[in-house]
Every structure is written in C-alpha cells, then in structure tokens.
Coordinates of N, CA and C and ligand atoms in Angstrom, one line a residue:
M1 N -35.2 -22.3 -39.8 CA -35.5 -21.8 -41.2 C -35.6 -20.3 -41.2
A2 N -35.0 -19.7 -42.3 CA -35.0 -18.3 -42.4 C -36.4 -17.8 -42.6
K3 N -36.7 -16.6 -42.0 CA -38.0 -16.0 -42.3 C -38.1 -15.4 -43.7
D4 N -39.3 -15.3 -44.2 CA -39.4 -14.7 -45.5 C -39.0 -13.2 -45.6
L5 N -38.6 -12.8 -46.7 CA -38.3 -11.4 -46.9 C -39.6 -10.5 -46.8
E6 N -39.5 -9.3 -46.4 CA -40.6 -8.4 -46.4 C -40.4 -7.4 -47.6
I7 N -41.4 -7.2 -48.3 CA -41.4 -6.3 -49.5 C -42.3 -5.1 -49.3
V8 N -41.8 -3.9 -49.4 CA -42.6 -2.7 -49.1 C -42.5 -1.8 -50.3
R9 N -43.7 -1.4 -50.7 CA -43.8 -0.5 -51.9 C -43.6 1.0 -51.4
V10 N -42.7 1.7 -52.2 CA -42.4 3.1 -51.9 C -42.7 3.9 -53.1
P11 N -43.8 4.7 -53.1 CA -44.1 5.5 -54.2 C -43.1 6.7 -54.3
V12 N -42.5 6.9 -55.5 CA -41.6 7.9 -55.8 C -41.9 8.6 -57.1
L13 N -41.5 9.9 -57.2 CA -41.8 10.7 -58.4 C -43.3 10.7 -58.7
A14 N -43.6 10.9 -60.0 CA -45.1 11.0 -60.3 C -45.8 9.7 -60.2
D15 N -45.3 8.6 -60.7 CA -46.0 7.3 -60.7 C -45.1 6.1 -60.6
N16 N -43.9 6.3 -60.1 CA -42.9 5.2 -60.0 C -43.1 4.5 -58.7
Y17 N -42.7 3.2 -58.6 CA -42.6 2.5 -57.4 C -41.2 2.0 -57.2
A18 N -40.5 2.3 -56.1 CA -39.3 1.7 -55.7 C -39.8 0.6 -54.7
W19 N -39.0 -0.5 -54.6 CA -39.4 -1.7 -53.8 C -38.3 -1.9 -52.8
L20 N -38.7 -1.7 -51.5 CA -37.8 -2.0 -50.4 C -37.9 -3.5 -50.0
I21 N -36.8 -4.2 -49.9 CA -36.8 -5.6 -49.6 C -36.0 -5.9 -48.3
Y22 N -36.6 -6.5 -47.3 CA -35.9 -6.6 -46.0 C -35.8 -8.0 -45.6
D23 N -34.6 -8.4 -45.1 CA -34.4 -9.8 -44.6 C -34.4 -9.7 -43.1
P24 N -35.4 -10.1 -42.4 CA -35.4 -10.0 -40.9 C -34.4 -10.9 -40.2
T25 N -33.9 -11.9 -40.9 CA -32.9 -12.8 -40.3 C -31.6 -12.1 -40.1
T26 N -31.2 -11.3 -41.1 CA -29.9 -10.6 -41.1 C -30.0 -9.1 -40.9
A27 N -31.3 -8.6 -40.8 CA -31.6 -7.2 -40.6 C -30.9 -6.3 -41.7
D28 N -31.0 -6.8 -42.9 CA -30.4 -6.2 -44.1 C -31.4 -5.9 -45.1
A29 N -31.3 -4.8 -45.8 CA -32.3 -4.4 -46.8 C -31.7 -4.1 -48.2
A30 N -32.5 -4.2 -49.2 CA -32.1 -3.8 -50.6 C -33.3 -3.0 -51.1
V31 N -33.0 -2.2 -52.2 CA -34.1 -1.5 -52.8 C -33.9 -1.6 -54.3
V32 N -35.1 -1.9 -55.0 CA -35.1 -1.9 -56.4 C -35.5 -0.6 -57.0
D33 N -34.7 0.0 -57.9 CA -35.1 1.2 -58.6 C -35.5 2.4 -57.8
P34 N -34.6 2.9 -57.0 CA -34.9 4.2 -56.3 C -34.8 5.4 -57.2
G35 N -35.8 5.7 -57.8 CA -35.8 6.9 -58.7 C -35.6 8.2 -57.9
D36 N -36.0 8.1 -56.6 CA -35.7 9.2 -55.7 C -35.4 8.6 -54.4
A37 N -34.2 9.0 -53.8 CA -33.8 8.3 -52.6 C -34.6 8.8 -51.3
G38 N -35.1 10.1 -51.4 CA -35.7 10.6 -50.2 C -36.8 9.8 -49.6
P39 N -37.8 9.4 -50.3 CA -38.9 8.6 -49.8 C -38.4 7.2 -49.4
V40 N -37.4 6.7 -50.1 CA -36.9 5.3 -49.7 C -36.2 5.4 -48.4
L41 N -35.3 6.4 -48.2 CA -34.6 6.5 -47.0 C -35.5 6.8 -45.8
A42 N -36.5 7.6 -46.1 CA -37.5 7.9 -45.0 C -38.3 6.7 -44.6
E43 N -38.7 5.8 -45.5 CA -39.4 4.6 -45.2 C -38.5 3.6 -44.4
A44 N -37.3 3.5 -44.9 CA -36.3 2.6 -44.3 C -36.0 3.1 -42.8
K45 N -35.9 4.4 -42.7 CA -35.6 4.9 -41.3 C -36.8 4.7 -40.4
A46 N -38.0 4.9 -40.9 CA -39.2 4.7 -40.1 C -39.3 3.3 -39.6
R47 N -38.8 2.3 -40.4 CA -38.8 0.9 -40.0 C -37.6 0.4 -39.3
G48 N -36.6 1.3 -39.2 CA -35.3 0.9 -38.6 C -34.5 0.0 -39.4
W49 N -34.6 0.1 -40.8 CA -33.9 -0.7 -41.7 C -32.7 0.0 -42.3
H50 N -31.6 -0.7 -42.4 CA -30.5 -0.2 -43.2 C -30.4 -0.8 -44.6
V51 N -30.3 0.0 -45.6 CA -30.3 -0.4 -47.0 C -28.9 -0.6 -47.5
S52 N -28.5 -1.8 -47.7 CA -27.1 -2.0 -48.1 C -26.9 -2.2 -49.6
Q53 N -28.0 -2.4 -50.3 CA -27.9 -2.7 -51.8 C -29.0 -2.0 -52.5
V54 N -28.6 -1.5 -53.7 CA -29.5 -1.0 -54.7 C -29.5 -2.0 -55.9
W55 N -30.6 -2.4 -56.4 CA -30.7 -3.3 -57.5 C -31.4 -2.5 -58.6
T56 N -30.7 -2.2 -59.7 CA -31.2 -1.4 -60.8 C -31.7 -2.3 -62.0
T57 N -32.9 -2.0 -62.5 CA -33.4 -2.8 -63.6 C -32.9 -2.2 -65.0
H58 N -32.8 -0.9 -65.1 CA -32.4 -0.2 -66.3 C -32.0 1.2 -66.0
W59 N -31.4 1.8 -67.0 CA -30.7 3.1 -66.8 C -31.6 4.3 -66.7
H60 N -32.9 4.3 -67.1 CA -33.7 5.5 -67.1 C -33.7 6.2 -65.8
P61 N -33.6 7.6 -65.8 CA -33.4 8.4 -64.6 C -34.5 8.2 -63.6
D62 N -35.8 7.9 -64.0 CA -36.8 7.7 -63.0 C -36.6 6.4 -62.3
H63 N -35.6 5.6 -62.6 CA -35.3 4.4 -61.9 C -33.9 4.4 -61.2
T64 N -33.1 5.4 -61.6 CA -31.7 5.5 -61.1 C -31.3 6.8 -60.4
D65 N -32.2 7.8 -60.5 CA -31.8 9.1 -59.9 C -31.5 9.2 -58.4
G66 N -32.0 8.2 -57.7 CA -31.7 8.1 -56.3 C -30.5 7.3 -55.9
N67 N -29.8 6.7 -56.9 CA -28.7 5.8 -56.7 C -27.6 6.5 -55.9
A68 N -27.2 7.7 -56.3 CA -26.1 8.4 -55.7 C -26.3 8.6 -54.2
A69 N -27.6 9.1 -53.9 CA -27.9 9.4 -52.5 C -28.0 8.1 -51.7
M70 N -28.4 7.0 -52.3 CA -28.4 5.7 -51.6 C -27.0 5.2 -51.3
K71 N -26.1 5.5 -52.3 CA -24.7 5.1 -52.0 C -24.1 6.0 -50.9
A72 N -24.5 7.3 -50.9 CA -24.0 8.1 -49.8 C -24.5 7.7 -48.4
A73 N -25.7 7.0 -48.4 CA -26.2 6.4 -47.2 C -25.7 5.0 -46.9
G74 N -24.8 4.5 -47.7 CA -24.1 3.2 -47.4 C -24.4 2.1 -48.2
A75 N -25.1 2.3 -49.4 CA -25.5 1.1 -50.2 C -24.5 1.0 -51.4
T76 N -24.4 -0.2 -51.9 CA -23.7 -0.4 -53.2 C -24.7 -0.7 -54.3
V77 N -24.4 -0.3 -55.5 CA -25.4 -0.4 -56.6 C -25.0 -1.5 -57.6
T78 N -26.0 -2.4 -57.8 CA -25.8 -3.5 -58.7 C -26.8 -3.4 -59.8
G79 N -26.3 -3.5 -61.1 CA -27.2 -3.3 -62.2 C -26.7 -3.9 -63.5
P80 N -27.4 -3.6 -64.6 CA -27.1 -4.3 -65.9 C -25.7 -3.9 -66.5
R81 N -24.9 -4.9 -66.7 CA -23.6 -4.8 -67.3 C -23.8 -4.1 -68.6
A82 N -24.8 -4.4 -69.4 CA -25.0 -3.9 -70.7 C -25.3 -2.4 -70.7
E83 N -25.7 -1.8 -69.6 CA -26.0 -0.4 -69.5 C -25.0 0.3 -68.6
A84 N -23.8 -0.3 -68.3 CA -22.9 0.3 -67.4 C -22.5 1.8 -67.8
A85 N -22.4 2.0 -69.1 CA -21.9 3.3 -69.6 C -23.0 4.4 -69.3
K86 N -24.2 3.9 -69.1 CA -25.3 4.9 -68.8 C -25.7 5.0 -67.4
I87 N -25.0 4.2 -66.5 CA -25.3 4.2 -65.1 C -24.0 4.4 -64.3
P88 N -23.6 5.7 -64.2 CA -22.3 5.9 -63.6 C -22.2 5.5 -62.1
T89 N -23.3 5.3 -61.5 CA -23.3 4.9 -60.0 C -23.0 3.4 -59.8
L90 N -23.0 2.6 -60.9 CA -22.9 1.2 -60.8 C -21.6 0.7 -60.2
D91 N -21.7 -0.2 -59.1 CA -20.5 -0.8 -58.5 C -20.3 -2.2 -59.0
T92 N -21.4 -2.9 -59.2 CA -21.4 -4.4 -59.5 C -22.2 -4.6 -60.8
M93 N -21.6 -5.2 -61.8 CA -22.3 -5.4 -63.1 C -22.8 -6.8 -63.2
I94 N -24.1 -7.0 -63.6 CA -24.7 -8.3 -63.7 C -25.4 -8.5 -65.0
G95 N -25.7 -9.7 -65.3 CA -26.5 -10.0 -66.5 C -27.2 -11.4 -66.4
E96 N -27.7 -11.8 -67.5 CA -28.4 -13.1 -67.5 C -27.7 -14.2 -66.8
G97 N -28.4 -14.9 -65.9 CA -27.7 -16.1 -65.2 C -27.0 -15.7 -63.9
D98 N -26.8 -14.4 -63.7 CA -26.1 -14.0 -62.4 C -27.2 -14.0 -61.3
V99 N -26.8 -13.7 -60.1 CA -27.7 -13.7 -59.0 C -27.5 -12.5 -58.2
V100 N -28.5 -12.0 -57.5 CA -28.4 -11.0 -56.4 C -28.7 -11.8 -55.1
R101 N -28.1 -11.3 -54.0 CA -28.4 -12.0 -52.7 C -28.7 -11.0 -51.6
L102 N -29.7 -11.4 -50.9 CA -30.1 -10.6 -49.6 C -30.3 -11.7 -48.6
G103 N -29.5 -11.6 -47.5 CA -29.5 -12.7 -46.5 C -29.3 -14.0 -47.1
T104 N -30.2 -15.0 -46.9 CA -30.1 -16.3 -47.5 C -30.8 -16.4 -48.8
F105 N -31.5 -15.3 -49.2 CA -32.3 -15.4 -50.4 C -31.5 -15.0 -51.7
T106 N -31.9 -15.7 -52.8 CA -31.2 -15.5 -54.0 C -32.2 -15.1 -55.1
G107 N -31.9 -14.0 -55.8 CA -32.7 -13.7 -57.0 C -31.9 -13.9 -58.3
K108 N -32.6 -14.6 -59.2 CA -31.9 -14.8 -60.5 C -32.1 -13.6 -61.4
V109 N -31.1 -13.2 -62.1 CA -31.1 -12.1 -63.0 C -31.6 -12.6 -64.4
M110 N -32.6 -12.0 -65.0 CA -33.0 -12.3 -66.3 C -32.8 -11.1 -67.2
A111 N -32.1 -11.3 -68.4 CA -32.0 -10.3 -69.4 C -33.3 -10.2 -70.1
V112 N -33.9 -9.0 -70.1 CA -35.2 -8.8 -70.7 C -35.2 -7.5 -71.5
P113 N -34.5 -7.5 -72.7 CA -34.3 -6.3 -73.5 C -35.6 -5.9 -74.2
G114 N -35.7 -4.6 -74.6 CA -36.8 -4.2 -75.4 C -37.2 -2.8 -75.0
H115 N -37.5 -2.6 -73.7 CA -37.8 -1.2 -73.2 C -36.5 -0.4 -73.3
T116 N -35.4 -1.0 -72.7 CA -34.0 -0.6 -73.0 C -33.2 -1.8 -73.4
A117 N -32.1 -1.6 -74.0 CA -31.3 -2.7 -74.6 C -30.8 -3.6 -73.6
G118 N -30.5 -3.1 -72.4 CA -29.8 -4.0 -71.3 C -30.7 -4.2 -70.1
H119 N -32.0 -4.0 -70.3 CA -32.9 -4.1 -69.1 C -32.9 -5.5 -68.5
I120 N -32.9 -5.6 -67.2 CA -32.9 -6.9 -66.5 C -34.1 -6.9 -65.5
A121 N -34.5 -8.2 -65.1 CA -35.5 -8.4 -64.1 C -34.9 -9.3 -63.1
F122 N -35.5 -9.3 -61.9 CA -35.0 -10.1 -60.8 C -36.1 -11.1 -60.4
H123 N -35.8 -12.4 -60.4 CA -36.8 -13.4 -60.0 C -36.3 -14.2 -58.8
F124 N -37.1 -14.1 -57.7 CA -36.9 -14.8 -56.5 C -37.8 -16.0 -56.4
E125 N -37.3 -17.1 -56.9 CA -38.2 -18.3 -57.1 C -38.8 -18.8 -55.7
E126 N -37.9 -18.8 -54.7 CA -38.4 -19.4 -53.4 C -39.4 -18.5 -52.7
L127 N -39.4 -17.2 -53.1 CA -40.4 -16.2 -52.6 C -41.6 -16.1 -53.5
G128 N -41.4 -16.5 -54.7 CA -42.5 -16.3 -55.7 C -42.6 -14.8 -56.0
A129 N -41.5 -14.1 -56.2 CA -41.5 -12.7 -56.5 C -40.7 -12.3 -57.7
L130 N -41.3 -11.5 -58.6 CA -40.6 -11.1 -59.8 C -40.7 -9.6 -59.9
F131 N -39.5 -9.0 -60.0 CA -39.3 -7.5 -60.2 C -39.1 -7.2 -61.6
T132 N -40.0 -6.6 -62.3 CA -40.0 -6.5 -63.8 C -39.6 -5.1 -64.3
G133 N -39.4 -4.1 -63.4 CA -39.0 -2.8 -63.9 C -40.1 -2.3 -64.9
D134 N -39.6 -1.9 -66.1 CA -40.5 -1.4 -67.1 C -40.7 -2.4 -68.3
T135 N -40.8 -3.7 -67.9 CA -41.2 -4.7 -69.0 C -42.6 -5.1 -68.8
L136 N -42.9 -6.0 -67.9 CA -44.3 -6.4 -67.7 C -44.9 -5.5 -66.6
F137 N -46.0 -4.8 -67.0 CA -46.8 -4.0 -66.1 C -48.1 -4.7 -65.9
A138 N -48.8 -4.3 -64.8 CA -50.1 -4.8 -64.6 C -51.0 -4.4 -65.8
M139 N -51.5 -5.4 -66.5 CA -52.4 -5.2 -67.7 C -51.7 -4.6 -68.8
G140 N -50.4 -4.5 -68.8 CA -49.7 -3.8 -69.9 C -48.2 -4.2 -70.1
C141 N -47.5 -3.4 -70.8 CA -46.2 -3.7 -71.3 C -45.4 -2.4 -71.5
G142 N -44.1 -2.4 -71.1 CA -43.3 -1.2 -71.3 C -43.2 -0.8 -72.8
R143 N -42.9 0.5 -73.0 CA -42.7 1.0 -74.4 C -41.3 0.4 -74.9
L144 N -41.3 0.3 -76.2 CA -40.1 -0.3 -76.9 C -39.2 0.8 -77.3
F145 N -38.4 1.4 -76.4 CA -37.5 2.5 -76.8 C -36.2 2.0 -77.5
E146 N -35.7 0.8 -77.0 CA -34.4 0.4 -77.5 C -34.4 -1.1 -78.0
G147 N -35.5 -1.6 -78.4 CA -35.6 -3.0 -78.8 C -36.8 -3.2 -79.6
T148 N -37.1 -4.5 -79.8 CA -38.2 -4.9 -80.7 C -39.3 -5.6 -80.0
A149 N -40.5 -5.7 -80.7 CA -41.6 -6.4 -80.2 C -41.2 -7.9 -80.0
E150 N -40.4 -8.4 -80.9 CA -40.0 -9.8 -80.9 C -39.3 -10.1 -79.6
Q151 N -38.4 -9.1 -79.2 CA -37.6 -9.3 -77.9 C -38.6 -9.3 -76.7
M152 N -39.5 -8.3 -76.7 CA -40.4 -8.2 -75.5 C -41.3 -9.4 -75.5
F153 N -41.8 -9.9 -76.6 CA -42.6 -11.1 -76.7 C -41.9 -12.3 -76.1
A154 N -40.6 -12.4 -76.4 CA -39.8 -13.5 -75.9 C -39.6 -13.4 -74.3
N155 N -39.5 -12.1 -73.8 CA -39.4 -11.9 -72.4 C -40.7 -12.3 -71.7
F156 N -41.8 -12.0 -72.4 CA -43.2 -12.3 -71.8 C -43.4 -13.8 -71.8
Q157 N -42.9 -14.5 -72.8 CA -43.0 -15.9 -72.8 C -42.3 -16.6 -71.6
R158 N -41.1 -16.0 -71.3 CA -40.4 -16.5 -70.1 C -41.2 -16.2 -68.8
Y159 N -41.7 -15.0 -68.7 CA -42.5 -14.7 -67.5 C -43.7 -15.6 -67.5
A160 N -44.3 -15.9 -68.6 CA -45.5 -16.7 -68.7 C -45.3 -18.1 -68.1
A161 N -44.0 -18.6 -68.1 CA -43.7 -19.9 -67.6 C -43.7 -19.9 -66.1
L162 N -43.9 -18.8 -65.4 CA -43.8 -18.7 -63.9 C -45.2 -19.0 -63.4
P163 N -45.2 -19.6 -62.1 CA -46.5 -20.0 -61.5 C -47.5 -18.8 -61.3
D164 N -48.8 -19.2 -61.3 CA -49.8 -18.2 -61.1 C -49.7 -17.4 -59.8
D165 N -49.1 -18.0 -58.8 CA -49.0 -17.2 -57.5 C -47.8 -16.4 -57.4
T166 N -47.0 -16.3 -58.5 CA -45.9 -15.4 -58.5 C -46.3 -13.9 -58.4
K167 N -45.8 -13.2 -57.4 CA -46.2 -11.8 -57.3 C -45.3 -11.0 -58.3
V168 N -45.9 -10.0 -58.9 CA -45.2 -9.2 -59.9 C -45.1 -7.7 -59.4
Y169 N -43.9 -7.3 -59.2 CA -43.6 -6.0 -58.7 C -43.0 -5.2 -59.8
C170 N -43.8 -4.3 -60.4 CA -43.3 -3.5 -61.6 C -43.0 -2.1 -61.2
G171 N -42.5 -1.3 -62.1 CA -41.9 0.0 -61.8 C -42.8 1.2 -61.8
H172 N -44.1 1.0 -62.3 CA -45.0 2.1 -62.4 C -46.4 1.8 -62.1
E173 N -47.2 2.8 -61.6 CA -48.6 2.6 -61.4 C -49.3 3.1 -62.7
Y174 N -49.3 2.2 -63.7 CA -49.9 2.5 -65.0 C -51.2 1.7 -65.2
T175 N -51.7 1.0 -64.2 CA -52.7 0.0 -64.4 C -54.0 0.6 -65.0
A176 N -54.5 1.8 -64.6 CA -55.7 2.3 -65.0 C -55.7 2.6 -66.5
S177 N -54.6 3.2 -67.0 CA -54.5 3.5 -68.4 C -54.3 2.2 -69.2
N178 N -53.6 1.3 -68.7 CA -53.4 0.0 -69.3 C -54.7 -0.7 -69.4
A179 N -55.6 -0.6 -68.4 CA -56.9 -1.3 -68.4 C -57.8 -0.7 -69.5
A180 N -57.7 0.7 -69.6 CA -58.5 1.4 -70.6 C -58.2 0.9 -72.0
F181 N -56.9 0.6 -72.3 CA -56.5 0.0 -73.5 C -56.9 -1.4 -73.7
A182 N -56.7 -2.2 -72.6 CA -57.0 -3.6 -72.6 C -58.4 -4.0 -73.0
V183 N -59.4 -3.1 -72.6 CA -60.8 -3.4 -72.9 C -61.0 -3.2 -74.4
T184 N -60.2 -2.4 -75.0 CA -60.3 -2.2 -76.5 C -59.6 -3.3 -77.2
A185 N -58.5 -3.8 -76.6 CA -57.8 -4.9 -77.3 C -58.5 -6.2 -77.2
E186 N -59.3 -6.5 -76.1 CA -60.0 -7.7 -76.0 C -61.4 -7.3 -75.5
P187 N -62.3 -6.8 -76.4 CA -63.6 -6.3 -76.0 C -64.5 -7.4 -75.4
D188 N -64.3 -8.7 -75.7 CA -65.1 -9.7 -75.3 C -64.6 -10.4 -74.0
N189 N -63.5 -9.9 -73.4 CA -62.9 -10.6 -72.3 C -63.5 -10.0 -71.0
A190 N -64.4 -10.8 -70.4 CA -65.1 -10.4 -69.2 C -64.2 -10.1 -68.0
A191 N -63.1 -10.9 -67.9 CA -62.1 -10.7 -66.8 C -61.5 -9.4 -66.9
I192 N -61.1 -9.0 -68.1 CA -60.5 -7.6 -68.3 C -61.5 -6.5 -67.9
A193 N -62.8 -6.7 -68.4 CA -63.8 -5.7 -68.1 C -64.0 -5.5 -66.6
E194 N -64.0 -6.7 -65.9 CA -64.2 -6.7 -64.4 C -63.0 -6.1 -63.7
R195 N -61.8 -6.4 -64.2 CA -60.6 -5.9 -63.5 C -60.5 -4.4 -63.7
R196 N -60.9 -3.9 -64.9 CA -60.9 -2.5 -65.1 C -61.8 -1.7 -64.1
I197 N -62.9 -2.2 -63.9 CA -63.8 -1.6 -62.9 C -63.2 -1.6 -61.5
A198 N -62.6 -2.7 -61.1 CA -61.9 -2.9 -59.8 C -60.7 -1.9 -59.7
V199 N -59.9 -1.8 -60.8 CA -58.8 -0.9 -60.8 C -59.2 0.5 -60.7
D200 N -60.2 0.9 -61.5 CA -60.7 2.3 -61.4 C -61.2 2.6 -60.0
G201 N -61.8 1.7 -59.4 CA -62.3 1.9 -58.0 C -61.1 2.1 -57.0
M202 N -60.1 1.2 -57.2 CA -58.9 1.3 -56.3 C -58.2 2.7 -56.5
R203 N -58.1 3.1 -57.7 CA -57.4 4.4 -58.0 C -58.2 5.6 -57.5
A204 N -59.5 5.5 -57.6 CA -60.4 6.5 -57.1 C -60.2 6.7 -55.5
E205 N -59.9 5.6 -54.9 CA -59.6 5.6 -53.4 C -58.1 5.9 -53.1
G206 N -57.3 6.1 -54.1 CA -55.9 6.4 -53.9 C -55.1 5.1 -53.6
E207 N -55.7 3.9 -53.9 CA -55.0 2.7 -53.6 C -54.0 2.3 -54.7
A208 N -52.9 1.7 -54.3 CA -52.0 1.1 -55.3 C -52.6 -0.2 -55.9
T209 N -52.3 -0.5 -57.2 CA -52.8 -1.7 -57.8 C -51.7 -2.8 -57.9
I210 N -50.5 -2.4 -57.4 CA -49.3 -3.3 -57.5 C -48.9 -3.7 -56.1
P211 N -48.4 -4.9 -55.8 CA -48.1 -6.0 -56.8 C -49.4 -6.6 -57.4
T212 N -49.1 -7.2 -58.6 CA -50.1 -8.0 -59.2 C -49.6 -9.4 -59.2
T213 N -50.3 -10.4 -59.8 CA -49.8 -11.8 -59.8 C -49.8 -12.3 -61.3
M214 N -49.0 -13.3 -61.5 CA -48.9 -13.9 -62.8 C -50.3 -14.5 -63.2
G215 N -51.0 -15.0 -62.2 CA -52.3 -15.6 -62.5 C -53.3 -14.5 -63.0
L216 N -53.3 -13.4 -62.4 CA -54.2 -12.3 -62.8 C -53.8 -11.7 -64.1
E217 N -52.5 -11.6 -64.3 CA -52.0 -11.1 -65.6 C -52.3 -12.1 -66.8
R218 N -52.2 -13.4 -66.5 CA -52.5 -14.4 -67.5 C -53.9 -14.2 -68.0
T219 N -54.9 -13.8 -67.2 CA -56.3 -13.7 -67.7 C -56.6 -12.3 -68.2
T220 N -55.8 -11.3 -67.8 CA -56.3 -9.9 -68.1 C -55.2 -9.0 -68.7
N221 N -54.0 -9.5 -69.0 CA -53.0 -8.7 -69.7 C -52.9 -9.1 -71.2
P222 N -53.4 -8.3 -72.1 CA -53.4 -8.7 -73.5 C -52.0 -9.0 -74.1
F223 N -51.0 -8.3 -73.5 CA -49.6 -8.6 -74.0 C -49.1 -10.0 -73.6
L224 N -49.5 -10.4 -72.4 CA -49.1 -11.7 -71.9 C -50.0 -12.8 -72.6
R225 N -51.1 -12.4 -73.0 CA -52.1 -13.3 -73.7 C -51.8 -13.5 -75.2
A226 N -51.0 -12.6 -75.7 CA -50.6 -12.7 -77.1 C -49.8 -14.0 -77.3
T227 N -50.2 -14.8 -78.4 CA -49.6 -16.1 -78.6 C -48.5 -16.0 -79.7
T228 N -48.5 -14.9 -80.4 CA -47.5 -14.8 -81.5 C -46.8 -13.4 -81.4
P229 N -45.5 -13.3 -81.9 CA -44.9 -12.0 -81.9 C -45.6 -11.0 -82.7
E230 N -46.3 -11.5 -83.8 CA -47.0 -10.6 -84.6 C -48.2 -9.9 -83.9
R231 N -48.9 -10.7 -83.2 CA -50.0 -10.2 -82.3 C -49.5 -9.2 -81.3
F232 N -48.4 -9.6 -80.7 CA -47.7 -8.7 -79.6 C -47.4 -7.4 -80.3
A233 N -46.7 -7.4 -81.4 CA -46.3 -6.2 -82.1 C -47.5 -5.3 -82.5
E234 N -48.6 -5.9 -82.9 CA -49.8 -5.2 -83.3 C -50.4 -4.5 -82.0
L235 N -50.4 -5.2 -80.9 CA -50.9 -4.6 -79.7 C -50.0 -3.5 -79.2
R236 N -48.7 -3.6 -79.3 CA -47.8 -2.6 -78.8 C -48.0 -1.3 -79.7
A237 N -48.1 -1.5 -81.0 CA -48.3 -0.4 -81.9 C -49.6 0.3 -81.6
A238 N -50.6 -0.5 -81.4 CA -52.0 0.1 -81.1 C -51.9 0.9 -79.8
K239 N -51.2 0.4 -78.8 CA -51.1 1.1 -77.5 C -50.3 2.4 -77.6
D240 N -49.3 2.4 -78.5 CA -48.5 3.6 -78.7 C -49.4 4.7 -79.3
D241 N -50.4 4.3 -80.1 CA -51.3 5.3 -80.7 C -52.6 5.6 -79.8
F242 N -52.7 4.8 -78.7 CA -54.0 4.8 -78.0 C -54.1 6.1 -77.2
K243 N -55.2 6.8 -77.3 CA -55.5 8.0 -76.5 C -56.6 7.6 -75.6
G244 N -56.2 7.2 -74.4 CA -57.3 6.7 -73.4 C -58.1 7.8 -72.9
Ligands
ZN301 ZN1 -38.0 3.1 -68.1
FE302 FE1 -39.8 4.0 -65.9

C-alpha cells in the first residue's frame, strides 16, 4: 500500500502559506500557491525533494508570483482554466470535475468562485485534505472581489458536506483577525470565544494556526455556520467594515 503524502507548510510573503506536498513512494512533490519560490525551493532542497508540479488556486500575485521560478526549477503549472488569461505561467488548465495527481493520489478540483471568478480548490478525499486558497479561512472567509455572497455561500455548503476530520489548508494566516470578528458575529458562542483565546496565544508564540479542520470550523467559523445566503452576505458585509 502506498504511504500517505506528507504536507509541509511554507510561510511566504507577509502572511501567505504555500503548501508542499510530497509522495514518498514516488519521491515526487507538488506545491500549492507558491507566492514566492525562494522559501519553497529552500524547504524542498533541505528535504531533498524535487517539485514537479505547481497547483494554483487563483490568479492573485501573492499566490502565483513564484510560478515562473518554480518552472525554471523544473515544475509544470496547473491551474484554473477560467483564469488562464491572468496566469501566463499556466501549462495545464483545469476546472470543476478535473483531477490533479501526485504519485497514486488524486485530488478533485472544485470550482469555488467568489473571491476571484475562476477560483478552484483541491480535495484529496483519501487523505482527508482540502486546499482552499482564499475561500475558506480558519474562522473566516475570503473577500468577494469578483463574485457574490451567494456564490461563496454555495461553496461553503459544499465544504460543509466534508467530514469533521478533513484538514483544511488555506492560503493565509488570518485567523487572529478572523477570530476578533467572529466573537462579534456570535457573541454567545463559547467555542468561538475559547478558540480566540487559543489562537491569540499561538500567535503570541509565533505559531501557525493552519491547518485547521472541518470539525473545528463547523463550531467556530461564522461563515460556515451561516444557514442562509442572506446571513452569509450580512456577515461578509460586516467583516468588510470591521476594524478589529
Ligand atoms: Zn487572493
Ligand atoms: Fe491571497
């Protein structure tokens, strides 16, 4: 039986996370959203890993600026067909229902528009791993630059169908500011209040709060807990105006 993939968090830029994914069976690696290739290549080199693939969730430069250097180091870039015009480094175009492969593992591509119009996520069911880019964040939700609250609500409903033990790998360390908003969105939710204290403690120690899990998000993420698109839209508008 194939060994599980290893997933390593690589902090890049101010508060982005690139995710290195390694298959020990084939000694092959991929990276999700290398906003800067330097730290990704350094981490891969330190581990003796060769990165053959870049998987891009959306066109924003803080997720794609490292693509060219990753290609120069031998990787091919796979990303959203709907954003091909904005991602000149793209080699392979994918969308809803397509798959990405690393070794024997397969990730399903989900079209999750709203933050950007062609944003995609990657779900590895057998691993219980979901790469959400700038859609679902720990205790929060990406801004709606190119889409509607209805679209993002629909994305979150799809995420909500995944098991509690699904690990969520998102694109930013935004949890502390999301927690500050979450306590105002649900002032009577003890789980949110507790998690905020835990998150503030972790950040004070310089610890990352990602990955999170669907189970934890289900109890403490107001956007995932919203049961109607109207409530979701109200939360998103309030967060846009929130001065934490
Ligand atoms: Zn973005
Ligand atoms: Fe981003």
